[in-house]
């Protein structure tokens, strides 16, 4: 767990605090998104966690331990850090980049080699193809995957991510977001993720901290922020079409009507449209609108296990009385 206690960051000569009296917690194994306009203090807040920026007053604790009592190098080696421009060492191969922190920690060569192979597989880069490539031989998306692998190399419990996908094109960015969420399901790191994009925050976060002028104006789940914004500033930040955004937070497997095995077998014979358990309700609605069908089946592997109906999705989208 990461806890901020009365944390203030004040720069000499500036009238207002860059960060003012922060008090909040980030639970272990969750993704906390820091979002807000430029200059709101989100990057400053994140960088104080690994002492890239030192607070003027207050305390930051990791698992109950004040980071002021931890050696700075030791602290940083225990925290993965990913930035927008990735920062791979151009003269090193992909494998050498990933091995940087384990090497600093004194891991044996065999352990490092095994970790490189494991992580390249995890980020969907074939070790035989990519391990010996240099960064200039990679696409932007591939570099970002290597950046994720390098940040995970020493298996840190905490990862800091500073707009890591911001420089990617929209299609690659969406794919990287999906892949990272899939990785997080397996590794369950505590992640602090800075973004200026509320759509990304809603998609990626377990919780979202909305900052304004160095203070948190709302810290809630994506669903709570969409359904109950704290004030007009948050409402303006999240924009319209909240109902459809909420559908993106609902997985088909969570909201489907279950079917018995015999019902599933009959459904399979109809040849009707199918989506997986982890497709979103928005995916289901889009597919229904595309095909003109008023329901869609949900499959788990080779079994049809549920059904979603058009009317049910519309009811969910309007349940909170939000704008379409």
Short mmCIF file of C-alpha atoms in Angstrom, two decimals:
data_model
loop_
_atom_site.label_atom_id
_atom_site.label_comp_id
_atom_site.label_asym_id
_atom_site.label_seq_id
_atom_site.Cartn_x
_atom_site.Cartn_y
_atom_site.Cartn_z
CA UNK A 1 0.00 0.00 0.00
CA UNK A 2 1.12 3.56 -0.75
CA UNK A 3 -0.11 6.26 1.62
CA UNK A 4 0.25 10.04 1.37
CA UNK A 5 0.00 11.90 4.67
CA UNK A 6 -0.37 15.70 4.53
CA UNK A 7 2.04 15.90 1.60
CA UNK A 8 2.92 19.37 0.33
CA UNK A 9 5.28 20.36 -2.48
CA UNK A 10 6.16 24.04 -2.65
CA UNK A 11 8.68 25.54 -5.06
CA UNK A 12 10.56 28.71 -4.04
CA UNK A 13 9.13 31.87 -5.53
CA UNK A 14 5.78 30.35 -6.48
CA UNK A 15 2.66 31.63 -4.81
CA UNK A 16 0.66 28.41 -4.76
CA UNK A 17 1.72 24.91 -3.74
CA UNK A 18 2.37 22.54 -6.63
CA UNK A 19 0.81 19.86 -4.42
CA UNK A 20 -1.23 20.81 -1.37
CA UNK A 21 -2.01 18.64 1.63
CA UNK A 22 -2.47 15.29 -0.13
CA UNK A 23 -4.02 12.56 2.01
CA UNK A 24 -4.93 9.35 0.22
CA UNK A 25 -4.08 5.67 -0.13
CA UNK A 26 -3.41 3.37 -3.08
CA UNK A 27 -4.26 -0.24 -2.29
CA UNK A 28 -1.79 -2.99 -3.12
CA UNK A 29 -2.37 -4.69 -6.46
CA UNK A 30 -4.48 -1.88 -7.91
CA UNK A 31 -4.07 0.72 -10.64
CA UNK A 32 -4.56 4.30 -9.46
CA UNK A 33 -4.90 6.80 -12.30
CA UNK A 34 -3.81 10.39 -11.66
CA UNK A 35 -5.66 12.63 -14.09
CA UNK A 36 -6.21 16.34 -14.54
CA UNK A 37 -5.16 19.34 -16.64
CA UNK A 38 -1.56 20.41 -17.19
CA UNK A 39 -0.01 21.83 -14.04
CA UNK A 40 -2.48 20.15 -11.67
CA UNK A 41 0.27 18.26 -9.80
CA UNK A 42 -0.27 14.72 -11.06
CA UNK A 43 3.30 14.11 -12.29
CA UNK A 44 4.75 15.80 -9.21
CA UNK A 45 2.65 13.50 -7.03
CA UNK A 46 3.89 10.40 -8.84
CA UNK A 47 7.56 11.44 -8.85
CA UNK A 48 7.54 11.98 -5.11
CA UNK A 49 6.96 8.25 -4.66
CA UNK A 50 10.46 7.37 -5.90
CA UNK A 51 12.13 10.60 -4.68
CA UNK A 52 12.63 12.11 -8.11
CA UNK A 53 10.92 15.05 -6.42
CA UNK A 54 11.12 15.57 -2.66
CA UNK A 55 8.06 16.82 -0.76
CA UNK A 56 8.33 20.05 1.19
CA UNK A 57 6.45 18.51 4.08
CA UNK A 58 4.37 15.48 4.96
CA UNK A 59 5.17 11.79 4.56
CA UNK A 60 4.84 9.08 1.92
CA UNK A 61 4.69 5.52 3.23
CA UNK A 62 5.03 2.25 1.35
CA UNK A 63 3.68 -0.71 3.31
CA UNK A 64 3.84 1.43 6.44
CA UNK A 65 7.48 2.46 5.94
CA UNK A 66 8.31 6.14 5.44
CA UNK A 67 10.32 6.39 2.22
CA UNK A 68 12.53 9.04 3.87
CA UNK A 69 14.05 6.17 5.86
CA UNK A 70 14.84 4.13 2.72
CA UNK A 71 18.05 4.56 0.74
CA UNK A 72 17.20 6.36 -2.50
CA UNK A 73 18.97 3.89 -4.79
CA UNK A 74 17.42 0.93 -2.97
CA UNK A 75 14.00 2.55 -3.28
CA UNK A 76 14.31 3.24 -7.00
CA UNK A 77 15.58 -0.24 -7.78
CA UNK A 78 12.43 -1.61 -6.12
CA UNK A 79 10.07 0.50 -8.24
CA UNK A 80 9.47 0.05 -11.96
CA UNK A 81 9.33 3.30 -13.93
CA UNK A 82 7.92 3.80 -17.43
CA UNK A 83 7.82 7.14 -19.22
CA UNK A 84 6.29 8.31 -22.49
CA UNK A 85 9.50 8.30 -24.54
CA UNK A 86 10.49 4.96 -22.97
CA UNK A 87 14.17 5.88 -22.58
CA UNK A 88 15.70 2.62 -23.84
CA UNK A 89 19.48 2.68 -24.03
CA UNK A 90 20.14 2.90 -27.80
CA UNK A 91 23.54 1.17 -27.69
CA UNK A 92 22.12 -1.86 -25.84
CA UNK A 93 20.13 -4.75 -27.25
CA UNK A 94 16.59 -5.45 -26.09
CA UNK A 95 17.86 -8.16 -23.76
CA UNK A 96 20.54 -5.90 -22.31
CA UNK A 97 18.00 -3.16 -21.68
CA UNK A 98 15.75 -5.56 -19.78
CA UNK A 99 18.73 -6.86 -17.79
CA UNK A 100 19.73 -3.41 -16.49
CA UNK A 101 18.13 -3.48 -13.03
CA UNK A 102 18.65 -7.21 -12.35
CA UNK A 103 22.32 -6.63 -13.18
CA UNK A 104 22.50 -3.74 -10.72
CA UNK A 105 20.96 -6.01 -8.09
CA UNK A 106 23.62 -8.64 -8.65
CA UNK A 107 21.47 -11.37 -10.15
CA UNK A 108 23.31 -14.35 -11.62
CA UNK A 109 23.57 -14.55 -15.39
CA UNK A 110 21.37 -17.64 -15.65
CA UNK A 111 18.60 -15.98 -13.65
CA UNK A 112 18.80 -12.82 -15.75
CA UNK A 113 18.65 -14.79 -19.00
CA UNK A 114 15.61 -16.71 -17.82
CA UNK A 115 13.91 -13.47 -16.76
CA UNK A 116 14.55 -11.86 -20.16
CA UNK A 117 12.96 -14.83 -21.92
CA UNK A 118 10.00 -14.83 -19.53
CA UNK A 119 9.29 -11.13 -19.89
CA UNK A 120 9.60 -11.02 -23.67
CA UNK A 121 7.06 -13.81 -23.83
CA UNK A 122 4.84 -11.92 -21.39
CA UNK A 123 4.79 -8.78 -23.59
CA UNK A 124 4.26 -10.86 -26.74
CA UNK A 125 7.72 -10.42 -28.28
CA UNK A 126 9.38 -13.62 -29.46
CA UNK A 127 12.74 -13.81 -27.62
CA UNK A 128 14.39 -15.51 -30.58
CA UNK A 129 13.40 -12.62 -32.82
CA UNK A 130 13.69 -9.58 -30.55
CA UNK A 131 16.21 -10.30 -27.81
CA UNK A 132 19.26 -9.16 -29.80
CA UNK A 133 17.63 -6.30 -31.70
CA UNK A 134 18.58 -2.69 -30.97
CA UNK A 135 15.91 -0.12 -30.12
CA UNK A 136 16.25 1.58 -33.52
CA UNK A 137 15.07 -1.66 -35.15
CA UNK A 138 11.76 -1.61 -33.27
CA UNK A 139 8.42 0.06 -33.91
CA UNK A 140 6.95 2.45 -31.35
CA UNK A 141 4.66 -0.23 -29.97
CA UNK A 142 7.51 -2.74 -29.73
CA UNK A 143 9.68 -0.22 -27.89
CA UNK A 144 6.84 0.36 -25.45
CA UNK A 145 6.57 -3.39 -24.83
CA UNK A 146 10.29 -3.54 -24.11
CA UNK A 147 9.87 -0.58 -21.74
CA UNK A 148 7.20 -2.50 -19.84
CA UNK A 149 9.41 -5.59 -19.74
CA UNK A 150 12.37 -3.58 -18.44
CA UNK A 151 10.23 -2.00 -15.71
CA UNK A 152 9.10 -5.47 -14.63
CA UNK A 153 12.55 -7.05 -14.81
CA UNK A 154 13.31 -7.20 -11.09
CA UNK A 155 9.68 -8.00 -10.23
CA UNK A 156 9.06 -4.70 -8.38
CA UNK A 157 5.91 -4.50 -6.27
CA UNK A 158 5.25 -0.94 -7.49
CA UNK A 159 5.26 0.57 -10.96
CA UNK A 160 5.11 4.25 -11.86
CA UNK A 161 3.83 5.04 -15.36
CA UNK A 162 4.05 8.59 -16.70
CA UNK A 163 1.79 8.82 -19.78
CA UNK A 164 3.46 5.67 -21.16
CA UNK A 165 1.20 5.28 -24.20
CA UNK A 166 0.74 8.96 -25.00
CA UNK A 167 3.08 9.02 -28.00
CA UNK A 168 1.51 6.02 -29.74
CA UNK A 169 -1.06 6.18 -32.53
CA UNK A 170 -4.65 5.51 -31.39
CA UNK A 171 -4.82 1.90 -32.64
CA UNK A 172 -1.47 0.89 -31.13
CA UNK A 173 -2.32 2.77 -27.95
CA UNK A 174 -5.61 0.90 -27.50
CA UNK A 175 -3.84 -2.41 -28.12
CA UNK A 176 -1.11 -1.61 -25.58
CA UNK A 177 -3.73 -0.63 -23.00
CA UNK A 178 -5.53 -3.94 -23.52
CA UNK A 179 -2.29 -5.93 -23.35
CA UNK A 180 -1.13 -4.16 -20.22
CA UNK A 181 -4.45 -4.82 -18.47
CA UNK A 182 -4.09 -8.48 -19.46
CA UNK A 183 -0.58 -8.53 -17.96
CA UNK A 184 -1.83 -6.82 -14.79
CA UNK A 185 -4.38 -9.60 -14.30
CA UNK A 186 -1.43 -11.97 -13.93
CA UNK A 187 1.07 -9.88 -11.98
CA UNK A 188 -1.15 -7.64 -9.78
CA UNK A 189 1.34 -4.83 -9.26
CA UNK A 190 0.55 -1.61 -7.43
CA UNK A 191 0.53 0.92 -10.24
CA UNK A 192 0.43 4.71 -10.21
CA UNK A 193 -0.42 5.87 -13.72
CA UNK A 194 -0.36 9.51 -14.85
CA UNK A 195 -2.50 10.50 -17.82
CA UNK A 196 -4.19 13.61 -19.20
CA UNK A 197 -6.75 11.41 -21.01
CA UNK A 198 -9.91 10.72 -19.00
CA UNK A 199 -10.90 7.95 -21.42
CA UNK A 200 -7.64 6.15 -20.63
CA UNK A 201 -8.16 6.71 -16.92
CA UNK A 202 -11.64 5.20 -17.07
CA UNK A 203 -10.43 2.20 -19.05
CA UNK A 204 -7.27 1.47 -17.08
CA UNK A 205 -7.96 2.43 -13.50
CA UNK A 206 -9.30 0.59 -10.48
CA UNK A 207 -9.51 4.06 -8.98
CA UNK A 208 -9.11 7.55 -10.42
CA UNK A 209 -7.70 10.53 -8.55
CA UNK A 210 -8.83 13.75 -10.23
CA UNK A 211 -6.45 16.60 -9.43
CA UNK A 212 -6.96 20.34 -9.73
CA UNK A 213 -4.48 22.99 -8.59
CA UNK A 214 -2.46 20.49 -6.60
CA UNK A 215 -5.38 18.95 -4.74
CA UNK A 216 -7.50 15.84 -5.20
CA UNK A 217 -11.09 16.85 -5.91
CA UNK A 218 -12.35 13.28 -6.28
CA UNK A 219 -10.88 9.83 -5.66
CA UNK A 220 -13.29 7.13 -6.75
CA UNK A 221 -13.80 4.14 -8.98
CA UNK A 222 -14.39 4.87 -12.68
CA UNK A 223 -18.04 3.87 -12.31
CA UNK A 224 -18.54 6.20 -9.34
CA UNK A 225 -16.90 9.13 -11.12
CA UNK A 226 -19.08 8.63 -14.19
CA UNK A 227 -22.29 8.21 -12.21
CA UNK A 228 -21.62 10.74 -9.44
CA UNK A 229 -19.01 13.39 -10.33
CA UNK A 230 -18.04 15.41 -7.27
CA UNK A 231 -18.39 18.87 -8.78
CA UNK A 232 -18.74 20.78 -12.09
CA UNK A 233 -14.97 20.53 -12.70
CA UNK A 234 -15.10 16.72 -12.67
CA UNK A 235 -18.26 16.75 -14.80
CA UNK A 236 -16.55 18.91 -17.40
CA UNK A 237 -13.41 16.74 -17.32
CA UNK A 238 -15.26 13.50 -17.99
CA UNK A 239 -17.40 15.11 -20.70
CA UNK A 240 -20.62 13.71 -22.13
CA UNK A 241 -21.76 10.27 -23.28
CA UNK A 242 -21.31 8.94 -19.76
CA UNK A 243 -23.79 6.11 -20.25
CA UNK A 244 -21.79 4.66 -23.11
CA UNK A 245 -18.55 5.09 -21.16
CA UNK A 246 -20.11 3.10 -18.34
CA UNK A 247 -20.90 0.29 -20.74
CA UNK A 248 -17.17 0.04 -21.42
CA UNK A 249 -16.67 -0.79 -17.74
CA UNK A 250 -19.08 -3.73 -17.79
CA UNK A 251 -17.87 -7.10 -19.04
CA UNK A 252 -20.22 -9.46 -20.82
CA UNK A 253 -19.38 -12.21 -18.36
CA UNK A 254 -20.49 -10.01 -15.47
CA UNK A 255 -23.87 -8.91 -16.79
CA UNK A 256 -25.06 -11.76 -19.05
CA UNK A 257 -28.04 -13.96 -18.32
CA UNK A 258 -26.60 -17.43 -17.75
CA UNK A 259 -27.60 -20.37 -19.94
CA UNK A 260 -27.59 -24.03 -18.99
CA UNK A 261 -25.33 -26.40 -20.96
CA UNK A 262 -28.32 -27.66 -22.95
CA UNK A 263 -29.45 -24.11 -23.72
CA UNK A 264 -25.91 -23.29 -24.79
CA UNK A 265 -25.84 -26.22 -27.20
CA UNK A 266 -29.11 -25.08 -28.79
CA UNK A 267 -27.77 -21.53 -29.06
CA UNK A 268 -24.63 -22.78 -30.82
CA UNK A 269 -26.79 -24.38 -33.50
CA UNK A 270 -28.41 -21.03 -34.38
CA UNK A 271 -25.15 -19.56 -35.66
CA UNK A 272 -25.97 -16.33 -33.84
CA UNK A 273 -23.32 -13.70 -33.00
CA UNK A 274 -20.81 -14.49 -30.24
CA UNK A 275 -18.60 -12.51 -27.90
CA UNK A 276 -16.18 -13.63 -25.18
CA UNK A 277 -16.65 -13.23 -21.44
CA UNK A 278 -14.24 -10.28 -21.32
CA UNK A 279 -15.79 -8.34 -24.17
CA UNK A 280 -17.44 -5.16 -22.90
CA UNK A 281 -21.11 -4.29 -22.91
CA UNK A 282 -20.18 -1.56 -25.39
CA UNK A 283 -18.75 -4.26 -27.69
CA UNK A 284 -22.03 -6.15 -27.41
CA UNK A 285 -24.12 -3.08 -28.15
CA UNK A 286 -21.95 -2.17 -31.13
CA UNK A 287 -22.25 -5.69 -32.55
CA UNK A 288 -26.03 -5.65 -32.14
CA UNK A 289 -26.29 -2.31 -33.91
CA UNK A 290 -24.00 -3.53 -36.70
CA UNK A 291 -25.96 -6.73 -37.33
CA UNK A 292 -29.46 -5.55 -36.44
CA UNK A 293 -29.80 -8.42 -33.95
CA UNK A 294 -31.40 -7.77 -30.58
CA UNK A 295 -29.36 -10.24 -28.56
CA UNK A 296 -25.92 -11.81 -28.60
CA UNK A 297 -24.53 -14.96 -27.03
CA UNK A 298 -21.52 -15.06 -24.72
CA UNK A 299 -19.01 -17.88 -24.97
CA UNK A 300 -16.35 -19.27 -22.66
CA UNK A 301 -13.93 -21.23 -24.78
CA UNK A 302 -16.05 -23.57 -26.89
CA UNK A 303 -19.14 -23.28 -24.66
CA UNK A 304 -21.95 -20.76 -24.91
CA UNK A 305 -22.67 -19.76 -21.33
CA UNK A 306 -24.91 -16.71 -21.52
CA UNK A 307 -26.90 -14.19 -23.49
CA UNK A 308 -27.16 -10.38 -23.57
CA UNK A 309 -30.27 -8.66 -24.81
CA UNK A 310 -30.50 -5.23 -26.47
CA UNK A 311 -33.18 -3.94 -24.11
CA UNK A 312 -31.14 -4.94 -21.07
CA UNK A 313 -28.10 -3.04 -22.33
CA UNK A 314 -30.17 0.08 -22.99
CA UNK A 315 -31.65 -0.17 -19.51
CA UNK A 316 -28.18 -0.39 -17.98
CA UNK A 317 -26.99 2.57 -20.05
CA UNK A 318 -29.84 4.78 -18.81
CA UNK A 319 -30.13 3.45 -15.25
CA UNK A 320 -28.40 6.47 -13.75
CA UNK A 321 -30.31 8.96 -15.86
CA UNK A 322 -27.13 10.02 -17.65
CA UNK A 323 -26.95 11.53 -21.10
CA UNK A 324 -26.53 9.25 -24.07
#
